[in-house]
mmCIF file of C-alpha atoms in Angstrom:
data_model
loop_
_atom_site.group_PDB
_atom_site.id
_atom_site.type_symbol
_atom_site.label_atom_id
_atom_site.label_comp_id
_atom_site.label_asym_id
_atom_site.label_seq_id
_atom_site.Cartn_x
_atom_site.Cartn_y
_atom_site.Cartn_z
ATOM 1 C CA MET A 26 0.038 -0.059 0.025
ATOM 2 C CA ARG A 27 1.221 3.606 -0.825
ATOM 3 C CA VAL A 28 0.628 6.705 1.268
ATOM 4 C CA GLU A 29 1.458 9.930 -0.271
ATOM 5 C CA ILE A 30 1.942 13.135 1.809
ATOM 6 C CA TRP A 31 1.424 16.372 0.210
ATOM 7 C CA SER A 32 3.203 18.971 2.546
ATOM 8 C CA ASP A 33 5.239 22.060 2.680
ATOM 9 C CA ILE A 34 8.357 22.496 4.880
ATOM 10 C CA ALA A 35 6.840 25.955 5.826
ATOM 11 C CA CYS A 36 3.686 24.261 7.235
ATOM 12 C CA PRO A 37 3.814 23.877 11.201
ATOM 13 C CA TRP A 38 0.701 21.397 11.091
ATOM 14 C CA CYS A 39 2.690 19.400 8.473
ATOM 15 C CA TYR A 40 5.274 18.917 10.921
ATOM 16 C CA VAL A 41 2.726 17.985 13.718
ATOM 17 C CA GLY A 42 0.857 15.795 11.318
ATOM 18 C CA LYS A 43 3.743 13.777 10.018
ATOM 19 C CA ALA A 44 4.537 12.901 13.718
ATOM 20 C CA ARG A 45 0.966 11.775 14.339
ATOM 21 C CA PHE A 46 0.884 9.725 11.160
ATOM 22 C CA GLU A 47 4.017 8.253 11.986
ATOM 23 C CA LYS A 48 2.864 7.227 15.481
ATOM 24 C CA ALA A 49 0.054 5.404 13.973
ATOM 25 C CA LEU A 50 2.264 3.852 11.229
ATOM 26 C CA ALA A 51 4.887 2.635 13.813
ATOM 27 C CA ALA A 52 1.875 0.369 15.593
ATOM 28 C CA PHE A 53 0.412 -0.513 12.247
ATOM 29 C CA PRO A 54 0.655 -4.579 11.885
ATOM 30 C CA HIS A 55 1.361 -4.110 8.224
ATOM 31 C CA ARG A 56 3.858 -1.583 8.584
ATOM 32 C CA ASP A 57 6.275 -3.051 6.274
ATOM 33 C CA GLY A 58 3.964 -3.515 3.770
ATOM 34 C CA VAL A 59 3.370 0.487 3.453
ATOM 35 C CA GLU A 60 5.408 2.553 1.120
ATOM 36 C CA VAL A 61 5.542 6.250 2.189
ATOM 37 C CA VAL A 62 5.960 9.069 -0.490
ATOM 38 C CA HIS A 63 6.312 12.820 0.168
ATOM 39 C CA ARG A 64 4.812 15.142 -2.362
ATOM 40 C CA SER A 65 5.548 18.842 -3.119
ATOM 41 C CA PHE A 66 3.025 21.473 -2.035
ATOM 42 C CA GLU A 67 4.042 25.053 -1.825
ATOM 43 C CA LEU A 68 1.989 27.333 0.617
ATOM 44 C CA ASP A 69 3.222 30.622 -0.704
ATOM 45 C CA PRO A 70 4.394 29.833 -4.358
ATOM 46 C CA GLY A 71 4.455 33.181 -5.493
ATOM 47 C CA ARG A 72 7.037 34.404 -2.949
ATOM 48 C CA ASP A 73 10.332 35.578 -4.345
ATOM 49 C CA LYS A 74 13.338 33.712 -3.168
ATOM 50 C CA SER A 75 14.937 37.120 -1.725
ATOM 51 C CA ASP A 76 11.513 37.761 0.181
ATOM 52 C CA VAL A 77 12.154 36.466 3.805
ATOM 53 C CA GLN A 78 10.229 37.815 6.707
ATOM 54 C CA PRO A 79 9.441 37.019 10.371
ATOM 55 C CA VAL A 80 6.718 34.599 10.699
ATOM 56 C CA LEU A 81 4.478 36.790 13.051
ATOM 57 C CA ALA A 82 4.646 39.520 10.507
ATOM 58 C CA MET A 83 3.795 37.130 7.799
ATOM 59 C CA LEU A 84 0.975 35.841 9.636
ATOM 60 C CA SER A 85 -0.346 39.208 10.806
ATOM 61 C CA LYS A 86 -0.357 40.444 7.305
ATOM 62 C CA LYS A 87 -1.693 37.279 5.524
ATOM 63 C CA TYR A 88 -4.451 36.794 8.228
ATOM 64 C CA GLY A 89 -5.106 40.296 9.361
ATOM 65 C CA MET A 90 -4.341 39.625 13.092
ATOM 66 C CA SER A 91 -2.412 41.400 15.555
ATOM 67 C CA GLU A 92 1.250 40.081 16.119
ATOM 68 C CA ALA A 93 -0.296 39.281 19.882
ATOM 69 C CA GLN A 94 -2.654 36.849 18.341
ATOM 70 C CA ALA A 95 -0.029 35.459 15.805
ATOM 71 C CA GLN A 96 2.288 34.864 18.974
ATOM 72 C CA ALA A 97 -0.694 33.155 20.844
ATOM 73 C CA GLY A 98 -1.184 30.827 17.717
ATOM 74 C CA GLU A 99 2.254 29.874 17.722
ATOM 75 C CA GLU A 100 2.390 29.215 21.373
ATOM 76 C CA ASN A 101 -0.550 27.048 20.706
ATOM 77 C CA LEU A 102 1.249 25.129 17.922
ATOM 78 C CA GLY A 103 4.346 24.898 20.159
ATOM 79 C CA ALA A 104 2.076 23.081 22.781
ATOM 80 C CA GLN A 105 0.679 20.695 20.194
ATOM 81 C CA ALA A 106 4.323 19.773 18.812
ATOM 82 C CA ALA A 107 5.550 19.292 22.283
ATOM 83 C CA ALA A 108 2.735 16.747 22.682
ATOM 84 C CA GLU A 109 4.198 14.710 20.085
ATOM 85 C CA GLY A 110 7.609 15.087 21.126
ATOM 86 C CA LEU A 111 8.711 17.598 18.618
ATOM 87 C CA ASP A 112 10.833 20.770 19.318
ATOM 88 C CA TYR A 113 9.021 24.050 18.191
ATOM 89 C CA ARG A 114 10.520 27.654 18.631
ATOM 90 C CA THR A 115 7.732 29.633 19.123
ATOM 91 C CA ARG A 116 9.666 33.008 18.511
ATOM 92 C CA ASP A 117 12.067 34.458 15.865
ATOM 93 C CA ARG A 118 11.325 32.083 13.136
ATOM 94 C CA ASP A 119 11.289 33.247 9.710
ATOM 95 C CA HIS A 120 9.340 32.587 6.491
ATOM 96 C CA GLY A 121 10.575 32.186 2.948
ATOM 97 C CA ASN A 122 10.349 30.594 -0.516
ATOM 98 C CA THR A 123 10.420 26.726 -0.056
ATOM 99 C CA PHE A 124 10.673 25.889 -3.959
ATOM 100 C CA ASP A 125 14.457 24.748 -3.589
ATOM 101 C CA LEU A 126 13.591 22.508 -0.621
ATOM 102 C CA HIS A 127 11.333 20.725 -2.682
ATOM 103 C CA ARG A 128 13.355 20.398 -5.497
ATOM 104 C CA LEU A 129 16.105 18.764 -3.201
ATOM 105 C CA LEU A 130 13.306 16.542 -1.788
ATOM 106 C CA HIS A 131 12.943 15.221 -5.214
ATOM 107 C CA LEU A 132 16.602 14.556 -5.469
ATOM 108 C CA ALA A 133 16.425 12.904 -2.056
ATOM 109 C CA LYS A 134 13.588 10.797 -3.332
ATOM 110 C CA GLU A 135 15.879 9.290 -6.249
ATOM 111 C CA HIS A 136 18.478 8.233 -3.587
ATOM 112 C CA GLY A 137 15.973 6.799 -1.039
ATOM 113 C CA ARG A 138 16.593 9.436 1.523
ATOM 114 C CA GLN A 139 13.475 11.524 1.091
ATOM 115 C CA ASP A 140 12.292 10.885 4.616
ATOM 116 C CA GLU A 141 15.330 11.768 6.210
ATOM 117 C CA LEU A 142 15.718 14.983 4.391
ATOM 118 C CA VAL A 143 11.870 16.020 5.130
ATOM 119 C CA GLN A 144 12.482 15.522 8.783
ATOM 120 C CA ILE A 145 15.942 17.239 8.711
ATOM 121 C CA PHE A 146 14.235 20.468 6.848
ATOM 122 C CA TYR A 147 11.395 20.407 9.491
ATOM 123 C CA ARG A 148 13.806 20.431 12.379
ATOM 124 C CA ALA A 149 15.824 23.045 10.946
ATOM 125 C CA ASN A 150 12.593 25.200 10.123
ATOM 126 C CA PHE A 151 10.993 24.815 13.317
ATOM 127 C CA ALA A 152 13.467 23.704 16.157
ATOM 128 C CA GLU A 153 16.772 25.340 15.287
ATOM 129 C CA GLU A 154 17.931 28.813 15.525
ATOM 130 C CA ARG A 155 19.681 29.050 12.270
ATOM 131 C CA SER A 156 17.373 30.009 9.340
ATOM 132 C CA LEU A 157 16.766 27.916 6.336
ATOM 133 C CA PHE A 158 16.224 30.979 4.193
ATOM 134 C CA THR A 159 18.715 33.744 4.901
ATOM 135 C CA GLU A 160 22.111 31.603 4.956
ATOM 136 C CA GLY A 161 22.239 30.862 1.205
ATOM 137 C CA ASP A 162 22.848 27.494 -0.606
ATOM 138 C CA GLU A 163 25.527 26.342 1.720
ATOM 139 C CA ARG A 164 22.893 25.867 4.753
ATOM 140 C CA LEU A 165 20.835 23.439 2.331
ATOM 141 C CA VAL A 166 23.996 21.640 1.366
ATOM 142 C CA GLU A 167 24.945 20.989 4.771
ATOM 143 C CA LEU A 168 21.328 19.684 5.744
ATOM 144 C CA ALA A 169 21.146 17.581 2.597
ATOM 145 C CA VAL A 170 24.666 16.067 3.319
ATOM 146 C CA GLU A 171 23.284 15.156 6.875
ATOM 147 C CA ALA A 172 20.451 13.283 5.334
ATOM 148 C CA GLY A 173 23.009 11.231 3.092
ATOM 149 C CA LEU A 174 22.985 13.178 -0.274
ATOM 150 C CA ASP A 175 26.260 14.088 -1.935
ATOM 151 C CA ALA A 176 27.312 17.807 -1.502
ATOM 152 C CA ASP A 177 28.385 18.382 -5.086
ATOM 153 C CA GLU A 178 25.215 16.675 -6.512
ATOM 154 C CA VAL A 179 23.303 18.967 -4.348
ATOM 155 C CA ARG A 180 25.193 22.187 -5.195
ATOM 156 C CA THR A 181 24.576 21.065 -8.932
ATOM 157 C CA VAL A 182 20.753 20.908 -8.492
ATOM 158 C CA LEU A 183 20.429 24.298 -6.448
ATOM 159 C CA ALA A 184 22.734 26.084 -9.249
ATOM 160 C CA ASP A 185 20.176 24.971 -11.796
ATOM 161 C CA PRO A 186 16.650 26.277 -10.985
ATOM 162 C CA THR A 187 15.147 24.013 -13.701
ATOM 163 C CA ALA A 188 16.447 20.656 -11.838
ATOM 164 C CA TYR A 189 13.527 18.724 -10.396
ATOM 165 C CA ALA A 190 11.460 22.092 -11.197
ATOM 166 C CA ASP A 191 8.886 19.981 -13.147
ATOM 167 C CA GLU A 192 8.607 17.345 -10.635
ATOM 168 C CA VAL A 193 7.511 19.837 -8.031
ATOM 169 C CA ARG A 194 5.190 21.308 -10.529
ATOM 170 C CA ALA A 195 3.780 18.118 -11.239
ATOM 171 C CA ASP A 196 2.949 17.321 -7.820
ATOM 172 C CA GLU A 197 1.330 20.482 -7.042
ATOM 173 C CA ARG A 198 -1.005 20.105 -10.230
ATOM 174 C CA GLU A 199 -1.765 16.604 -8.926
ATOM 175 C CA ALA A 200 -2.621 17.877 -5.384
ATOM 176 C CA ALA A 201 -5.190 20.374 -7.385
ATOM 177 C CA GLU A 202 -6.686 17.470 -9.463
ATOM 178 C CA LEU A 203 -7.224 15.472 -5.918
ATOM 179 C CA GLY A 204 -8.802 18.517 -4.420
ATOM 180 C CA ALA A 205 -6.071 19.349 -1.738
ATOM 181 C CA ASN A 206 -6.228 23.174 -1.287
ATOM 182 C CA GLY A 207 -4.377 22.553 2.136
ATOM 183 C CA VAL A 208 -1.776 20.701 3.785
ATOM 184 C CA PRO A 209 -0.937 18.145 5.298
ATOM 185 C CA PHE A 210 -2.987 15.977 2.848
ATOM 186 C CA PHE A 211 -2.598 12.137 2.806
ATOM 187 C CA VAL A 212 -4.071 9.982 0.068
ATOM 188 C CA LEU A 213 -3.985 6.073 0.808
ATOM 189 C CA ASP A 214 -3.665 3.920 -2.281
ATOM 190 C CA ARG A 215 -5.223 6.433 -4.204
ATOM 191 C CA THR A 216 -8.488 5.700 -2.828
ATOM 192 C CA TYR A 217 -8.786 7.466 0.537
ATOM 193 C CA GLY A 218 -7.863 10.989 1.476
ATOM 194 C CA VAL A 219 -7.055 12.504 5.061
ATOM 195 C CA SER A 220 -6.788 16.236 5.378
ATOM 196 C CA GLY A 221 -4.857 17.859 8.173
ATOM 197 C CA ALA A 222 -2.948 17.045 11.026
ATOM 198 C CA GLN A 223 -5.489 14.397 12.395
ATOM 199 C CA PRO A 224 -5.014 12.417 15.782
ATOM 200 C CA ALA A 225 -3.123 9.493 15.464
ATOM 201 C CA GLU A 226 -6.245 7.454 16.128
ATOM 202 C CA VAL A 227 -7.713 8.702 12.731
ATOM 203 C CA PHE A 228 -4.709 7.844 10.795
ATOM 204 C CA THR A 229 -4.959 4.410 12.420
ATOM 205 C CA GLN A 230 -8.399 4.023 11.318
ATOM 206 C CA ALA A 231 -7.586 5.121 7.943
ATOM 207 C CA LEU A 232 -4.460 2.845 7.415
ATOM 208 C CA THR A 233 -6.733 -0.076 8.852
ATOM 209 C CA GLN A 234 -9.548 0.872 6.354
ATOM 210 C CA ALA A 235 -7.432 1.210 3.347
ATOM 211 C CA TRP A 236 -5.555 -2.093 3.792
ATOM 212 C CA GLY A 237 -8.524 -4.048 4.377
ATOM 213 C CA ASN A 238 -10.422 -2.638 1.401
ATOM 214 C CA ARG A 239 -7.640 -2.913 -1.064
ATOM 215 C CA SER A 240 -9.104 -4.962 -4.282
ATOM 216 C CA PRO A 241 -7.679 -8.261 -5.121
ATOM 217 C CA LEU A 242 -6.343 -8.618 -8.691
ATOM 218 C CA GLN A 243 -8.854 -9.473 -11.135
ATOM 219 C CA LEU A 244 -7.752 -11.638 -14.102
ATOM 220 C CA ILE A 245 -9.226 -11.296 -17.183
ATOM 221 C CA ASP A 246 -11.289 -14.548 -18.477
ATOM 222 C CA GLN A 247 -8.894 -16.533 -20.639
ATOM 223 C CA GLY A 248 -11.391 -18.991 -21.572
ATOM 224 C CA ASP A 249 -9.744 -22.426 -21.938
ATOM 225 C CA THR A 250 -6.422 -21.209 -23.127
ATOM 226 C CA SER A 251 -3.544 -19.778 -21.284
ATOM 227 C CA ALA A 252 -0.153 -18.290 -22.421
ATOM 228 C CA GLU A 253 3.240 -19.553 -21.647
ATOM 229 C CA ALA A 254 4.860 -17.899 -18.489
ATOM 230 C CA CYS A 255 8.085 -18.232 -16.421
ATOM 231 C CA GLY A 256 7.826 -18.950 -12.565
ATOM 232 C CA PRO A 257 9.919 -20.060 -9.648
ATOM 233 C CA ASP A 258 10.735 -23.400 -11.296
ATOM 234 C CA GLY A 259 11.726 -21.949 -14.448
ATOM 235 C CA CYS A 260 10.234 -21.388 -17.860
ATOM 236 C CA ALA A 261 7.979 -23.873 -19.839
ATOM 237 C CA VAL A 262 10.067 -24.931 -22.861
ATOM 238 C CA PRO A 263 7.688 -25.217 -25.879
ATOM 239 C CA GLN A 264 7.551 -28.732 -27.406
ATOM 240 C CA GLN A 265 7.702 -29.330 -31.097
ATOM 241 C CA GLY A 266 4.602 -31.171 -32.215
#
């Protein structure tokens, strides 16, 4: 069974939701039969790469709230994160364009290191003092290397703005086609969807239902004939008549 997770590194509920989903997945009896794939979704795709601002200022402008209200929201998020065992800095974080992060996540997917890099990016954005957005490409290289990627390959991708750009845009188009207008958005076997950072119990129910309702393979009626095939014991050798 495949679970696809549309998310953005700038999304705090994606950070919390991933932890809740993983709690459910860790206890799922068929854990080894579940493949998890992370898909790209930008919350702020029109933001220029050079446009970095404090989170509180961004929230105040975007939602028309006071900075005190924005800070209260951050404190609530911090409590929710702490309940899942996550570190979360409720003050002095910044917000920026995440397109390069998504491009690197597609690179990491090719090397089987996607989940590691997703978690490292989340930690860097929500728990660490150093910024993901103001220290330049070498900060991203450092984090990608921590996830097991090659530094030179990462630099090559970052230097070419077209590298994995199509893959990011394809994920985003697919999210729209599936009806996802917010993240996190979980899709189980392209049959069931779960929206938001639901409690672990909801993910447990979704996993159980999706696993149990998988359709068995339906073979086309072949009548009285069958074609030759290979199996564990070898291949049938045609006999001359």
